[in-house]
Each structure stands twice: as structure tokens, then as C-alpha cells.
mmCIF file with all atom_site columns, C-alpha atoms in Angstrom:
data_model
loop_
_atom_site.group_PDB
_atom_site.id
_atom_site.type_symbol
_atom_site.label_atom_id
_atom_site.label_alt_id
_atom_site.label_comp_id
_atom_site.label_asym_id
_atom_site.label_entity_id
_atom_site.label_seq_id
_atom_site.pdbx_PDB_ins_code
_atom_site.Cartn_x
_atom_site.Cartn_y
_atom_site.Cartn_z
_atom_site.occupancy
_atom_site.B_iso_or_equiv
_atom_site.pdbx_formal_charge
_atom_site.auth_seq_id
_atom_site.auth_comp_id
_atom_site.auth_asym_id
_atom_site.auth_atom_id
_atom_site.pdbx_PDB_model_num
ATOM 1   C CA . SER A 1 1   ? 0.000  0.000   0.000   1.00 47.00 ? 1261 SER A CA 1
ATOM 2   C CA . GLN A 1 2   ? 1.107  3.574   -0.572  1.00 52.00 ? 1262 GLN A CA 1
ATOM 3   C CA . GLN A 1 3   ? 2.156  5.617   2.439   1.00 62.00 ? 1263 GLN A CA 1
ATOM 4   C CA . GLY A 1 4   ? 2.644  8.979   0.819   1.00 68.00 ? 1264 GLY A CA 1
ATOM 5   C CA . GLU A 1 5   ? 0.252  10.890  -1.333  1.00 81.00 ? 1265 GLU A CA 1
ATOM 6   C CA . GLU A 1 6   ? 1.673  13.534  -3.628  1.00 85.00 ? 1266 GLU A CA 1
ATOM 7   C CA . ASP A 1 7   ? -0.284 16.572  -4.652  1.00 87.00 ? 1267 ASP A CA 1
ATOM 8   C CA . PRO A 1 8   ? -0.903 17.571  -7.366  1.00 93.00 ? 1268 PRO A CA 1
ATOM 9   C CA . GLN A 1 9   ? -0.889 14.421  -9.497  1.00 93.00 ? 1269 GLN A CA 1
ATOM 10  C CA . ALA A 1 10  ? 0.226  16.474  -12.485 1.00 95.00 ? 1270 ALA A CA 1
ATOM 11  C CA . LEU A 1 11  ? 1.719  19.938  -12.847 1.00 96.00 ? 1271 LEU A CA 1
ATOM 12  C CA . SER A 1 12  ? 2.503  21.927  -15.973 1.00 97.00 ? 1272 SER A CA 1
ATOM 13  C CA . ILE A 1 13  ? 4.532  25.148  -15.791 1.00 96.00 ? 1273 ILE A CA 1
ATOM 14  C CA . GLN A 1 14  ? 6.593  27.449  -17.991 1.00 97.00 ? 1274 GLN A CA 1
ATOM 15  C CA . GLU A 1 15  ? 10.361 27.342  -17.938 1.00 97.00 ? 1275 GLU A CA 1
ATOM 16  C CA . GLY A 1 16  ? 11.712 29.708  -15.318 1.00 97.00 ? 1276 GLY A CA 1
ATOM 17  C CA . GLU A 1 17  ? 8.721  29.356  -13.002 1.00 97.00 ? 1277 GLU A CA 1
ATOM 18  C CA . ASN A 1 18  ? 8.852  27.626  -9.626  1.00 98.00 ? 1278 ASN A CA 1
ATOM 19  C CA . ALA A 1 19  ? 7.263  24.220  -9.090  1.00 97.00 ? 1279 ALA A CA 1
ATOM 20  C CA . THR A 1 20  ? 5.883  23.107  -5.744  1.00 97.00 ? 1280 THR A CA 1
ATOM 21  C CA . MET A 1 21  ? 4.881  19.539  -4.971  1.00 97.00 ? 1281 MET A CA 1
ATOM 22  C CA . ASN A 1 22  ? 3.396  18.321  -1.725  1.00 96.00 ? 1282 ASN A CA 1
ATOM 23  C CA . CYS A 1 23  ? 3.476  14.977  0.019   1.00 95.00 ? 1283 CYS A CA 1
ATOM 24  C CA . SER A 1 24  ? 1.403  13.714  2.910   1.00 94.00 ? 1284 SER A CA 1
ATOM 25  C CA . TYR A 1 25  ? 2.024  10.513  4.826   1.00 92.00 ? 1285 TYR A CA 1
ATOM 26  C CA . LYS A 1 26  ? 0.278  8.506   7.493   1.00 89.00 ? 1286 LYS A CA 1
ATOM 27  C CA . THR A 1 27  ? 2.678  7.037   10.046  1.00 85.00 ? 1287 THR A CA 1
ATOM 28  C CA . SER A 1 28  ? 5.696  8.241   11.983  1.00 85.00 ? 1288 SER A CA 1
ATOM 29  C CA . ILE A 1 29  ? 8.925  8.405   10.023  1.00 86.00 ? 1289 ILE A CA 1
ATOM 30  C CA . ASN A 1 30  ? 12.683 8.439   10.510  1.00 84.00 ? 1290 ASN A CA 1
ATOM 31  C CA . ASN A 1 31  ? 13.271 10.407  7.353   1.00 88.00 ? 1291 ASN A CA 1
ATOM 32  C CA . LEU A 1 32  ? 11.596 11.452  4.125   1.00 91.00 ? 1292 LEU A CA 1
ATOM 33  C CA . GLN A 1 33  ? 13.250 11.382  0.726   1.00 93.00 ? 1293 GLN A CA 1
ATOM 34  C CA . TRP A 1 34  ? 12.412 12.797  -2.677  1.00 95.00 ? 1294 TRP A CA 1
ATOM 35  C CA . TYR A 1 35  ? 13.240 10.976  -5.902  1.00 95.00 ? 1295 TYR A CA 1
ATOM 36  C CA . ARG A 1 36  ? 12.942 11.866  -9.579  1.00 96.00 ? 1296 ARG A CA 1
ATOM 37  C CA . GLN A 1 37  ? 12.083 9.446   -12.371 1.00 96.00 ? 1297 GLN A CA 1
ATOM 38  C CA . ASN A 1 38  ? 12.444 10.183  -16.062 1.00 93.00 ? 1298 ASN A CA 1
ATOM 39  C CA . SER A 1 39  ? 10.111 8.365   -18.454 1.00 84.00 ? 1299 SER A CA 1
ATOM 40  C CA . GLY A 1 40  ? 9.664  5.120   -16.522 1.00 72.00 ? 1300 GLY A CA 1
ATOM 41  C CA . ARG A 1 41  ? 13.348 4.620   -15.885 1.00 83.00 ? 1301 ARG A CA 1
ATOM 42  C CA . GLY A 1 42  ? 15.288 4.285   -12.634 1.00 87.00 ? 1302 GLY A CA 1
ATOM 43  C CA . LEU A 1 43  ? 14.774 6.659   -9.746  1.00 92.00 ? 1303 LEU A CA 1
ATOM 44  C CA . VAL A 1 44  ? 17.347 9.290   -8.872  1.00 93.00 ? 1304 VAL A CA 1
ATOM 45  C CA . HIS A 1 45  ? 17.729 10.381  -5.279  1.00 92.00 ? 1305 HIS A CA 1
ATOM 46  C CA . LEU A 1 46  ? 17.292 14.142  -4.863  1.00 95.00 ? 1306 LEU A CA 1
ATOM 47  C CA . ILE A 1 47  ? 17.293 14.955  -1.181  1.00 94.00 ? 1307 ILE A CA 1
ATOM 48  C CA . LEU A 1 48  ? 16.773 13.391  2.249   1.00 92.00 ? 1308 LEU A CA 1
ATOM 49  C CA . ILE A 1 49  ? 15.343 15.234  5.233   1.00 93.00 ? 1309 ILE A CA 1
ATOM 50  C CA . ARG A 1 50  ? 15.410 13.714  8.692   1.00 90.00 ? 1310 ARG A CA 1
ATOM 51  C CA . SER A 1 51  ? 12.462 13.798  11.064  1.00 90.00 ? 1311 SER A CA 1
ATOM 52  C CA . ASN A 1 52  ? 14.199 16.345  13.313  1.00 92.00 ? 1312 ASN A CA 1
ATOM 53  C CA . GLU A 1 53  ? 14.850 18.738  10.422  1.00 95.00 ? 1313 GLU A CA 1
ATOM 54  C CA . ARG A 1 54  ? 12.376 21.312  9.148   1.00 97.00 ? 1314 ARG A CA 1
ATOM 55  C CA . GLU A 1 55  ? 13.996 22.573  5.960   1.00 98.00 ? 1315 GLU A CA 1
ATOM 56  C CA . LYS A 1 56  ? 16.780 21.537  3.644   1.00 97.00 ? 1316 LYS A CA 1
ATOM 57  C CA . HIS A 1 57  ? 18.289 22.994  0.494   1.00 97.00 ? 1317 HIS A CA 1
ATOM 58  C CA . SER A 1 58  ? 20.200 21.443  -2.380  1.00 96.00 ? 1318 SER A CA 1
ATOM 59  C CA . GLY A 1 59  ? 20.924 23.643  -5.385  1.00 97.00 ? 1319 GLY A CA 1
ATOM 60  C CA . ARG A 1 60  ? 17.560 24.708  -6.832  1.00 97.00 ? 1320 ARG A CA 1
ATOM 61  C CA . LEU A 1 61  ? 15.694 22.314  -4.520  1.00 98.00 ? 1321 LEU A CA 1
ATOM 62  C CA . ARG A 1 62  ? 14.116 23.245  -1.218  1.00 98.00 ? 1322 ARG A CA 1
ATOM 63  C CA . VAL A 1 63  ? 12.388 20.654  0.944   1.00 98.00 ? 1323 VAL A CA 1
ATOM 64  C CA . THR A 1 64  ? 10.323 21.306  4.043   1.00 98.00 ? 1324 THR A CA 1
ATOM 65  C CA . LEU A 1 65  ? 9.006  18.819  6.549   1.00 97.00 ? 1325 LEU A CA 1
ATOM 66  C CA . ASP A 1 66  ? 6.198  19.286  9.044   1.00 96.00 ? 1326 ASP A CA 1
ATOM 67  C CA . THR A 1 67  ? 5.957  16.170  11.185  1.00 94.00 ? 1327 THR A CA 1
ATOM 68  C CA . SER A 1 68  ? 2.980  17.551  13.129  1.00 95.00 ? 1328 SER A CA 1
ATOM 69  C CA . LYS A 1 69  ? 1.000  17.678  9.892   1.00 95.00 ? 1329 LYS A CA 1
ATOM 70  C CA . LYS A 1 70  ? 2.749  14.633  8.413   1.00 94.00 ? 1330 LYS A CA 1
ATOM 71  C CA . SER A 1 71  ? 3.540  16.548  5.269   1.00 95.00 ? 1331 SER A CA 1
ATOM 72  C CA . SER A 1 72  ? 6.462  17.649  3.145   1.00 96.00 ? 1332 SER A CA 1
ATOM 73  C CA . SER A 1 73  ? 6.908  19.932  0.178   1.00 97.00 ? 1333 SER A CA 1
ATOM 74  C CA . LEU A 1 74  ? 9.453  20.033  -2.618  1.00 98.00 ? 1334 LEU A CA 1
ATOM 75  C CA . LEU A 1 75  ? 10.126 23.359  -4.316  1.00 98.00 ? 1335 LEU A CA 1
ATOM 76  C CA . ILE A 1 76  ? 12.081 23.517  -7.557  1.00 98.00 ? 1336 ILE A CA 1
ATOM 77  C CA . THR A 1 77  ? 13.076 27.073  -8.341  1.00 98.00 ? 1337 THR A CA 1
ATOM 78  C CA . ALA A 1 78  ? 13.752 28.505  -11.808 1.00 98.00 ? 1338 ALA A CA 1
ATOM 79  C CA . SER A 1 79  ? 12.561 25.315  -13.498 1.00 97.00 ? 1339 SER A CA 1
ATOM 80  C CA . ARG A 1 80  ? 14.104 24.034  -16.712 1.00 97.00 ? 1340 ARG A CA 1
ATOM 81  C CA . ALA A 1 81  ? 12.773 21.763  -19.441 1.00 96.00 ? 1341 ALA A CA 1
ATOM 82  C CA . ALA A 1 82  ? 15.170 19.095  -18.143 1.00 95.00 ? 1342 ALA A CA 1
ATOM 83  C CA . ASP A 1 83  ? 13.241 19.053  -14.852 1.00 97.00 ? 1343 ASP A CA 1
ATOM 84  C CA . THR A 1 84  ? 10.353 17.363  -16.674 1.00 97.00 ? 1344 THR A CA 1
ATOM 85  C CA . ALA A 1 85  ? 9.906  14.066  -14.819 1.00 97.00 ? 1345 ALA A CA 1
ATOM 86  C CA . SER A 1 86  ? 7.853  12.316  -12.170 1.00 96.00 ? 1346 SER A CA 1
ATOM 87  C CA . TYR A 1 87  ? 8.698  13.181  -8.582  1.00 97.00 ? 1347 TYR A CA 1
ATOM 88  C CA . PHE A 1 88  ? 8.093  10.805  -5.691  1.00 95.00 ? 1348 PHE A CA 1
ATOM 89  C CA . CYS A 1 89  ? 8.293  11.210  -1.965  1.00 95.00 ? 1349 CYS A CA 1
ATOM 90  C CA . ALA A 1 90  ? 9.347  8.167   0.015   1.00 93.00 ? 1350 ALA A CA 1
ATOM 91  C CA . THR A 1 91  ? 9.286  7.482   3.718   1.00 90.00 ? 1351 THR A CA 1
ATOM 92  C CA . ASP A 1 92  ? 10.963 4.758   5.696   1.00 81.00 ? 1352 ASP A CA 1
ATOM 93  C CA . ALA A 1 93  ? 8.879  2.184   7.541   1.00 65.00 ? 1353 ALA A CA 1
ATOM 94  C CA . SER A 1 94  ? 10.065 3.414   10.931  1.00 51.00 ? 1354 SER A CA 1
ATOM 95  C CA . ARG A 1 95  ? 11.910 0.550   12.554  1.00 55.00 ? 1355 ARG A CA 1
ATOM 96  C CA . ASP A 1 96  ? 14.321 0.920   15.444  1.00 50.00 ? 1356 ASP A CA 1
ATOM 97  C CA . SER A 1 97  ? 17.476 0.400   13.468  1.00 50.00 ? 1357 SER A CA 1
ATOM 98  C CA . GLY A 1 98  ? 18.856 -0.970  10.298  1.00 52.00 ? 1358 GLY A CA 1
ATOM 99  C CA . ASN A 1 99  ? 17.694 -0.509  6.767   1.00 59.00 ? 1359 ASN A CA 1
ATOM 100 C CA . THR A 1 100 ? 14.001 0.012   6.356   1.00 69.00 ? 1360 THR A CA 1
ATOM 101 C CA . PRO A 1 101 ? 12.136 -0.265  3.063   1.00 80.00 ? 1361 PRO A CA 1
ATOM 102 C CA . LEU A 1 102 ? 11.101 2.941   1.400   1.00 86.00 ? 1362 LEU A CA 1
ATOM 103 C CA . VAL A 1 103 ? 7.367  3.479   0.987   1.00 88.00 ? 1363 VAL A CA 1
ATOM 104 C CA . PHE A 1 104 ? 6.575  5.597   -2.038  1.00 92.00 ? 1364 PHE A CA 1
ATOM 105 C CA . GLY A 1 105 ? 3.646  7.769   -2.998  1.00 90.00 ? 1365 GLY A CA 1
ATOM 106 C CA . LYS A 1 106 ? 2.085  7.754   -6.468  1.00 91.00 ? 1366 LYS A CA 1
ATOM 107 C CA . GLY A 1 107 ? 4.137  10.710  -7.625  1.00 94.00 ? 1367 GLY A CA 1
ATOM 108 C CA . THR A 1 108 ? 3.645  14.080  -9.260  1.00 96.00 ? 1368 THR A CA 1
ATOM 109 C CA . ARG A 1 109 ? 4.194  14.353  -13.025 1.00 96.00 ? 1369 ARG A CA 1
ATOM 110 C CA . LEU A 1 110 ? 5.910  17.649  -13.737 1.00 97.00 ? 1370 LEU A CA 1
ATOM 111 C CA . SER A 1 111 ? 6.012  19.094  -17.233 1.00 97.00 ? 1371 SER A CA 1
ATOM 112 C CA . VAL A 1 112 ? 8.165  22.161  -17.828 1.00 97.00 ? 1372 VAL A CA 1
ATOM 113 C CA . ILE A 1 113 ? 7.381  23.875  -21.097 1.00 96.00 ? 1373 ILE A CA 1
ATOM 114 C CA . ALA A 1 114 ? 10.183 25.738  -22.838 1.00 91.00 ? 1374 ALA A CA 1
ATOM 115 C CA . GLU B 2 1   ? 23.760 7.550   -13.391 1.00 66.00 ? 1017 GLU B CA 1
ATOM 116 C CA . THR B 2 2   ? 24.216 5.263   -10.394 1.00 73.00 ? 1018 THR B CA 1
ATOM 117 C CA . GLY B 2 3   ? 26.537 2.263   -10.388 1.00 88.00 ? 1019 GLY B CA 1
ATOM 118 C CA . VAL B 2 4   ? 23.600 -0.132  -10.185 1.00 94.00 ? 1020 VAL B CA 1
ATOM 119 C CA . THR B 2 5   ? 22.960 -2.234  -13.257 1.00 95.00 ? 1021 THR B CA 1
ATOM 120 C CA . GLN B 2 6   ? 20.029 -4.478  -14.123 1.00 97.00 ? 1022 GLN B CA 1
ATOM 121 C CA . SER B 2 7   ? 19.458 -7.089  -16.779 1.00 96.00 ? 1023 SER B CA 1
ATOM 122 C CA . PRO B 2 8   ? 17.657 -7.601  -19.001 1.00 97.00 ? 1024 PRO B CA 1
ATOM 123 C CA . THR B 2 9   ? 16.247 -4.200  -19.937 1.00 95.00 ? 1025 THR B CA 1
ATOM 124 C CA . HIS B 2 10  ? 13.031 -5.594  -21.359 1.00 96.00 ? 1026 HIS B CA 1
ATOM 125 C CA . LEU B 2 11  ? 11.410 -8.994  -21.157 1.00 96.00 ? 1027 LEU B CA 1
ATOM 126 C CA . ILE B 2 12  ? 8.236  -10.544 -22.533 1.00 98.00 ? 1028 ILE B CA 1
ATOM 127 C CA . LYS B 2 13  ? 6.884  -13.688 -20.915 1.00 98.00 ? 1029 LYS B CA 1
ATOM 128 C CA . THR B 2 14  ? 3.736  -15.765 -21.119 1.00 98.00 ? 1030 THR B CA 1
ATOM 129 C CA . ARG B 2 15  ? 1.368  -16.284 -18.218 1.00 98.00 ? 1031 ARG B CA 1
ATOM 130 C CA . GLY B 2 16  ? 2.467  -19.283 -16.121 1.00 98.00 ? 1032 GLY B CA 1
ATOM 131 C CA . GLN B 2 17  ? 6.139  -18.992 -17.032 1.00 98.00 ? 1033 GLN B CA 1
ATOM 132 C CA . GLN B 2 18  ? 8.990  -18.205 -14.684 1.00 98.00 ? 1034 GLN B CA 1
ATOM 133 C CA . VAL B 2 19  ? 11.401 -15.253 -14.887 1.00 98.00 ? 1035 VAL B CA 1
ATOM 134 C CA . THR B 2 20  ? 14.730 -14.276 -13.330 1.00 98.00 ? 1036 THR B CA 1
ATOM 135 C CA . LEU B 2 21  ? 15.857 -10.668 -13.130 1.00 98.00 ? 1037 LEU B CA 1
ATOM 136 C CA . ARG B 2 22  ? 19.381 -9.651  -12.168 1.00 98.00 ? 1038 ARG B CA 1
ATOM 137 C CA . CYS B 2 23  ? 20.918 -6.722  -10.362 1.00 97.00 ? 1039 CYS B CA 1
ATOM 138 C CA . SER B 2 24  ? 24.488 -5.670  -9.642  1.00 95.00 ? 1040 SER B CA 1
ATOM 139 C CA . SER B 2 25  ? 24.791 -3.322  -6.699  1.00 91.00 ? 1041 SER B CA 1
ATOM 140 C CA . GLN B 2 26  ? 26.914 -0.212  -6.451  1.00 86.00 ? 1042 GLN B CA 1
ATOM 141 C CA . SER B 2 27  ? 30.464 -0.695  -5.221  1.00 83.00 ? 1043 SER B CA 1
ATOM 142 C CA . GLY B 2 28  ? 30.629 -0.521  -1.429  1.00 83.00 ? 1044 GLY B CA 1
ATOM 143 C CA . HIS B 2 29  ? 26.956 -1.343  -0.911  1.00 86.00 ? 1045 HIS B CA 1
ATOM 144 C CA . ASN B 2 30  ? 25.911 -4.523  0.883   1.00 87.00 ? 1046 ASN B CA 1
ATOM 145 C CA . THR B 2 31  ? 22.121 -4.356  0.750   1.00 89.00 ? 1047 THR B CA 1
ATOM 146 C CA . VAL B 2 32  ? 19.786 -4.825  -2.187  1.00 92.00 ? 1048 VAL B CA 1
ATOM 147 C CA . SER B 2 33  ? 16.088 -4.012  -2.267  1.00 93.00 ? 1049 SER B CA 1
ATOM 148 C CA . TRP B 2 34  ? 13.627 -4.898  -5.009  1.00 96.00 ? 1050 TRP B CA 1
ATOM 149 C CA . TYR B 2 35  ? 10.576 -2.859  -5.975  1.00 96.00 ? 1051 TYR B CA 1
ATOM 150 C CA . GLN B 2 36  ? 7.701  -3.373  -8.395  1.00 97.00 ? 1052 GLN B CA 1
ATOM 151 C CA . GLN B 2 37  ? 6.309  -0.328  -10.161 1.00 96.00 ? 1053 GLN B CA 1
ATOM 152 C CA . ALA B 2 38  ? 3.058  -0.700  -12.038 1.00 95.00 ? 1054 ALA B CA 1
ATOM 153 C CA . LEU B 2 39  ? 2.222  1.849   -14.708 1.00 92.00 ? 1055 LEU B CA 1
ATOM 154 C CA . GLY B 2 40  ? 1.231  5.182   -13.194 1.00 90.00 ? 1056 GLY B CA 1
ATOM 155 C CA . GLN B 2 41  ? 2.034  4.068   -9.648  1.00 92.00 ? 1057 GLN B CA 1
ATOM 156 C CA . GLY B 2 42  ? 4.883  4.511   -7.227  1.00 93.00 ? 1058 GLY B CA 1
ATOM 157 C CA . PRO B 2 43  ? 7.304  1.665   -6.550  1.00 94.00 ? 1059 PRO B CA 1
ATOM 158 C CA . GLN B 2 44  ? 6.119  -1.020  -4.131  1.00 94.00 ? 1060 GLN B CA 1
ATOM 159 C CA . PHE B 2 45  ? 8.623  -2.787  -1.886  1.00 93.00 ? 1061 PHE B CA 1
ATOM 160 C CA . ILE B 2 46  ? 9.001  -6.512  -2.628  1.00 96.00 ? 1062 ILE B CA 1
ATOM 161 C CA . PHE B 2 47  ? 11.878 -7.557  -0.367  1.00 93.00 ? 1063 PHE B CA 1
ATOM 162 C CA . GLN B 2 48  ? 15.370 -6.694  0.766   1.00 91.00 ? 1064 GLN B CA 1
ATOM 163 C CA . TYR B 2 49  ? 18.527 -8.787  1.036   1.00 92.00 ? 1065 TYR B CA 1
ATOM 164 C CA . TYR B 2 50  ? 21.404 -8.231  3.437   1.00 89.00 ? 1066 TYR B CA 1
ATOM 165 C CA . ARG B 2 51  ? 24.230 -10.677 4.102   1.00 88.00 ? 1067 ARG B CA 1
ATOM 166 C CA . GLU B 2 52  ? 22.660 -13.079 1.605   1.00 91.00 ? 1068 GLU B CA 1
ATOM 167 C CA . GLU B 2 53  ? 19.459 -13.376 3.616   1.00 91.00 ? 1069 GLU B CA 1
ATOM 168 C CA . GLU B 2 54  ? 16.017 -11.848 3.217   1.00 91.00 ? 1070 GLU B CA 1
ATOM 169 C CA . ASN B 2 55  ? 15.788 -8.905  5.575   1.00 87.00 ? 1071 ASN B CA 1
ATOM 170 C CA . GLY B 2 56  ? 12.221 -7.735  5.206   1.00 87.00 ? 1072 GLY B CA 1
ATOM 171 C CA . ARG B 2 57  ? 9.406  -8.418  2.785   1.00 90.00 ? 1073 ARG B CA 1
ATOM 172 C CA . GLY B 2 58  ? 6.468  -6.459  1.470   1.00 90.00 ? 1074 GLY B CA 1
ATOM 173 C CA . ASN B 2 59  ? 3.001  -7.733  0.646   1.00 92.00 ? 1075 ASN B CA 1
ATOM 174 C CA . PHE B 2 60  ? 4.003  -10.074 -2.165  1.00 96.00 ? 1076 PHE B CA 1
ATOM 175 C CA . PRO B 2 61  ? 3.217  -13.812 -2.456  1.00 96.00 ? 1077 PRO B CA 1
ATOM 176 C CA . PRO B 2 62  ? 5.867  -16.536 -2.050  1.00 97.00 ? 1078 PRO B CA 1
ATOM 177 C CA . ARG B 2 63  ? 6.151  -16.994 -5.797  1.00 98.00 ? 1079 ARG B CA 1
ATOM 178 C CA . PHE B 2 64  ? 8.307  -13.861 -5.622  1.00 98.00 ? 1080 PHE B CA 1
ATOM 179 C CA . SER B 2 65  ? 11.674 -15.003 -4.317  1.00 97.00 ? 1081 SER B CA 1
ATOM 180 C CA . GLY B 2 66  ? 15.211 -13.741 -4.372  1.00 96.00 ? 1082 GLY B CA 1
ATOM 181 C CA . LEU B 2 67  ? 18.859 -14.396 -3.816  1.00 96.00 ? 1083 LEU B CA 1
ATOM 182 C CA . GLN B 2 68  ? 21.858 -12.313 -2.859  1.00 95.00 ? 1084 GLN B CA 1
ATOM 183 C CA . PHE B 2 69  ? 25.333 -13.507 -3.754  1.00 93.00 ? 1085 PHE B CA 1
ATOM 184 C CA . PRO B 2 70  ? 28.647 -12.994 -1.884  1.00 91.00 ? 1086 PRO B CA 1
ATOM 185 C CA . ASN B 2 71  ? 29.521 -10.112 -4.238  1.00 88.00 ? 1087 ASN B CA 1
ATOM 186 C CA . TYR B 2 72  ? 26.204 -8.477  -3.163  1.00 89.00 ? 1088 TYR B CA 1
ATOM 187 C CA . SER B 2 73  ? 24.569 -8.875  -6.561  1.00 93.00 ? 1089 SER B CA 1
ATOM 188 C CA . SER B 2 74  ? 21.033 -10.171 -6.478  1.00 96.00 ? 1090 SER B CA 1
ATOM 189 C CA . GLU B 2 75  ? 18.339 -12.011 -8.383  1.00 97.00 ? 1091 GLU B CA 1
ATOM 190 C CA . LEU B 2 76  ? 14.582 -11.699 -8.322  1.00 98.00 ? 1092 LEU B CA 1
ATOM 191 C CA . ASN B 2 77  ? 12.655 -14.801 -9.364  1.00 98.00 ? 1093 ASN B CA 1
ATOM 192 C CA . VAL B 2 78  ? 8.966  -14.839 -10.130 1.00 98.00 ? 1094 VAL B CA 1
ATOM 193 C CA . ASN B 2 79  ? 7.172  -18.153 -10.672 1.00 97.00 ? 1095 ASN B CA 1
ATOM 194 C CA . ALA B 2 80  ? 3.780  -18.799 -12.259 1.00 98.00 ? 1096 ALA B CA 1
ATOM 195 C CA . LEU B 2 81  ? 3.642  -15.369 -13.881 1.00 98.00 ? 1097 LEU B CA 1
ATOM 196 C CA . GLU B 2 82  ? 0.317  -13.565 -13.906 1.00 98.00 ? 1098 GLU B CA 1
ATOM 197 C CA . LEU B 2 83  ? -0.818 -10.715 -16.144 1.00 98.00 ? 1099 LEU B CA 1
ATOM 198 C CA . ASP B 2 84  ? -0.703 -8.332  -13.157 1.00 97.00 ? 1100 ASP B CA 1
ATOM 199 C CA . ASP B 2 85  ? 3.018  -9.014  -12.781 1.00 98.00 ? 1101 ASP B CA 1
ATOM 200 C CA . SER B 2 86  ? 3.584  -6.789  -15.815 1.00 98.00 ? 1102 SER B CA 1
ATOM 201 C CA . ALA B 2 87  ? 5.541  -3.856  -14.391 1.00 97.00 ? 1103 ALA B CA 1
ATOM 202 C CA . LEU B 2 88  ? 8.889  -2.128  -14.110 1.00 97.00 ? 1104 LEU B CA 1
ATOM 203 C CA . TYR B 2 89  ? 11.086 -3.975  -11.617 1.00 98.00 ? 1105 TYR B CA 1
ATOM 204 C CA . LEU B 2 90  ? 13.630 -1.828  -9.868  1.00 97.00 ? 1106 LEU B CA 1
ATOM 205 C CA . CYS B 2 91  ? 16.493 -2.859  -7.682  1.00 95.00 ? 1107 CYS B CA 1
ATOM 206 C CA . ALA B 2 92  ? 18.208 -0.474  -5.320  1.00 93.00 ? 1108 ALA B CA 1
ATOM 207 C CA . SER B 2 93  ? 21.438 -0.866  -3.436  1.00 91.00 ? 1109 SER B CA 1
ATOM 208 C CA . SER B 2 94  ? 22.443 0.779   -0.190  1.00 87.00 ? 1110 SER B CA 1
ATOM 209 C CA . PHE B 2 95  ? 24.749 0.395   2.760   1.00 83.00 ? 1111 PHE B CA 1
ATOM 210 C CA . PHE B 2 96  ? 23.159 -1.121  5.836   1.00 78.00 ? 1112 PHE B CA 1
ATOM 211 C CA . GLY B 2 97  ? 22.585 1.519   8.476   1.00 69.00 ? 1113 GLY B CA 1
ATOM 212 C CA . THR B 2 98  ? 20.007 3.585   10.289  1.00 53.00 ? 1114 THR B CA 1
ATOM 213 C CA . VAL B 2 99  ? 19.571 6.417   7.818   1.00 55.00 ? 1115 VAL B CA 1
ATOM 214 C CA . TYR B 2 100 ? 20.237 5.828   4.193   1.00 73.00 ? 1116 TYR B CA 1
ATOM 215 C CA . GLU B 2 101 ? 19.449 6.689   0.631   1.00 79.00 ? 1117 GLU B CA 1
ATOM 216 C CA . GLN B 2 102 ? 19.008 4.067   -2.029  1.00 86.00 ? 1118 GLN B CA 1
ATOM 217 C CA . TYR B 2 103 ? 20.653 3.984   -5.426  1.00 90.00 ? 1119 TYR B CA 1
ATOM 218 C CA . PHE B 2 104 ? 18.358 2.633   -8.100  1.00 93.00 ? 1120 PHE B CA 1
ATOM 219 C CA . GLY B 2 105 ? 19.146 0.765   -11.268 1.00 95.00 ? 1121 GLY B CA 1
ATOM 220 C CA . PRO B 2 106 ? 17.429 1.586   -14.574 1.00 95.00 ? 1122 PRO B CA 1
ATOM 221 C CA . GLY B 2 107 ? 14.893 -1.194  -14.115 1.00 96.00 ? 1123 GLY B CA 1
ATOM 222 C CA . THR B 2 108 ? 13.658 -4.209  -16.064 1.00 97.00 ? 1124 THR B CA 1
ATOM 223 C CA . ARG B 2 109 ? 10.378 -3.808  -17.933 1.00 97.00 ? 1125 ARG B CA 1
ATOM 224 C CA . LEU B 2 110 ? 8.482  -7.108  -17.711 1.00 98.00 ? 1126 LEU B CA 1
ATOM 225 C CA . THR B 2 111 ? 5.455  -7.726  -19.901 1.00 98.00 ? 1127 THR B CA 1
ATOM 226 C CA . VAL B 2 112 ? 3.333  -10.805 -19.258 1.00 98.00 ? 1128 VAL B CA 1
ATOM 227 C CA . THR B 2 113 ? 0.979  -11.826 -22.069 1.00 97.00 ? 1129 THR B CA 1
#
């Protein structure tokens, strides 16, 4: 079953605009990660935010996490046509230690029009 | 591009047949996880292998099985294929620990007819 739910399901913007995607989840987490997938290929890790962090930046990416609301957002600033992809949030399954499987949402399909 | 490779890239099988998918993990990683991604959905966790043993399993039937080899590469085997098994199968490697990111391969597209 899916843990996270991304919103919106699809987003279309002009090049240069900012894109914001949201993710909600149901259970407690150790960390939340965002991944990008181009055209049904492998997933690329973008950024990881731990449960005790509220905001994190990486280049043009900004991620926020609100554990009280069980939600996260991914902001891509100054979007480019190459940012066109599906974006997924993924949470761990919250075990005490060791590797935990990632639980993915259904993703947001971002289209950036040149 | 990650250092994770998968083979084959595409595969077409008939219902009832068996299939083996292969994954080579990134150098330095000792854990492999397998995911199934149906069209338009997010990846769903199948199982994970660490130290050549299954270390967690998602909601998949026993006809989904796997192996991990001493060099940390892995296989996913699916018996008695069903039409709903048609999907992109992704493997991801990582290093066993408490907080981690996973490195995904390009996937194997399986079509069951």
C-alpha cells in the first residue's frame, strides 16, 4: 500500500517558473526522501530530510518537513525543461534500526514547457 | 547515473512462465532491495537482502523469491507469472545503516501476455 500521497498528481509550468509539490504521509517516520524518475526509468535520489529537520536545500531544490501535519513539500526554483519528470516522496517504515524499506507515494508528473 | 545495473532491460513472458531478473549493486553497498512499479504508480517494496538473507518483505506472495550472492549482486525470481506481474522492476542498493538513501538501477520492464 502507498504511504505517501503527492499533490498535485500532475503539474505543468513554464520554464523559469517555480514548481511546488506536496506529500502527505500517514505514520511516523525516521526520514523522508524525494526521488525523480524520467520516463519510466530508474529513480534518482534528490534529497533526504530527517524527522528532526524542518527545511533543507540542495541547489535549486528546497524541501520542508512538518511532522505535526505529516507533510512535506518540494520546491524547484527557476525550473528548466530538463526538470520534466515524475517526482516521488518516500518514507521509511520506521523501525528501530537498520535498513528500512522505502514506501513511495504515487508521484507528481511535472512538465516544464520551454 | 548510479553504479547499479540491471538485466535484461526488457522482457516478454507468457502467463504461467517463470522469470529471473538480475541486479548488480553499487560498489561498497551490501544491501539490495527490489521494488515493483506498475504503470502510473509509485514503486512497491518486494523484499530486501542483506548478508545473503532476506531482511524484510512487502506484501508479495511466495512466488516472488530472491537471492543475494557474496559479491552483493542479487536475483529476483517470479514463478507462475500472472498478467498483473507486468511492471517495471527496480532494484536499489544501499549500505546497511540507520539512515540511508538508495541507489536505483534503470529497471527491467516485464510484460506478461
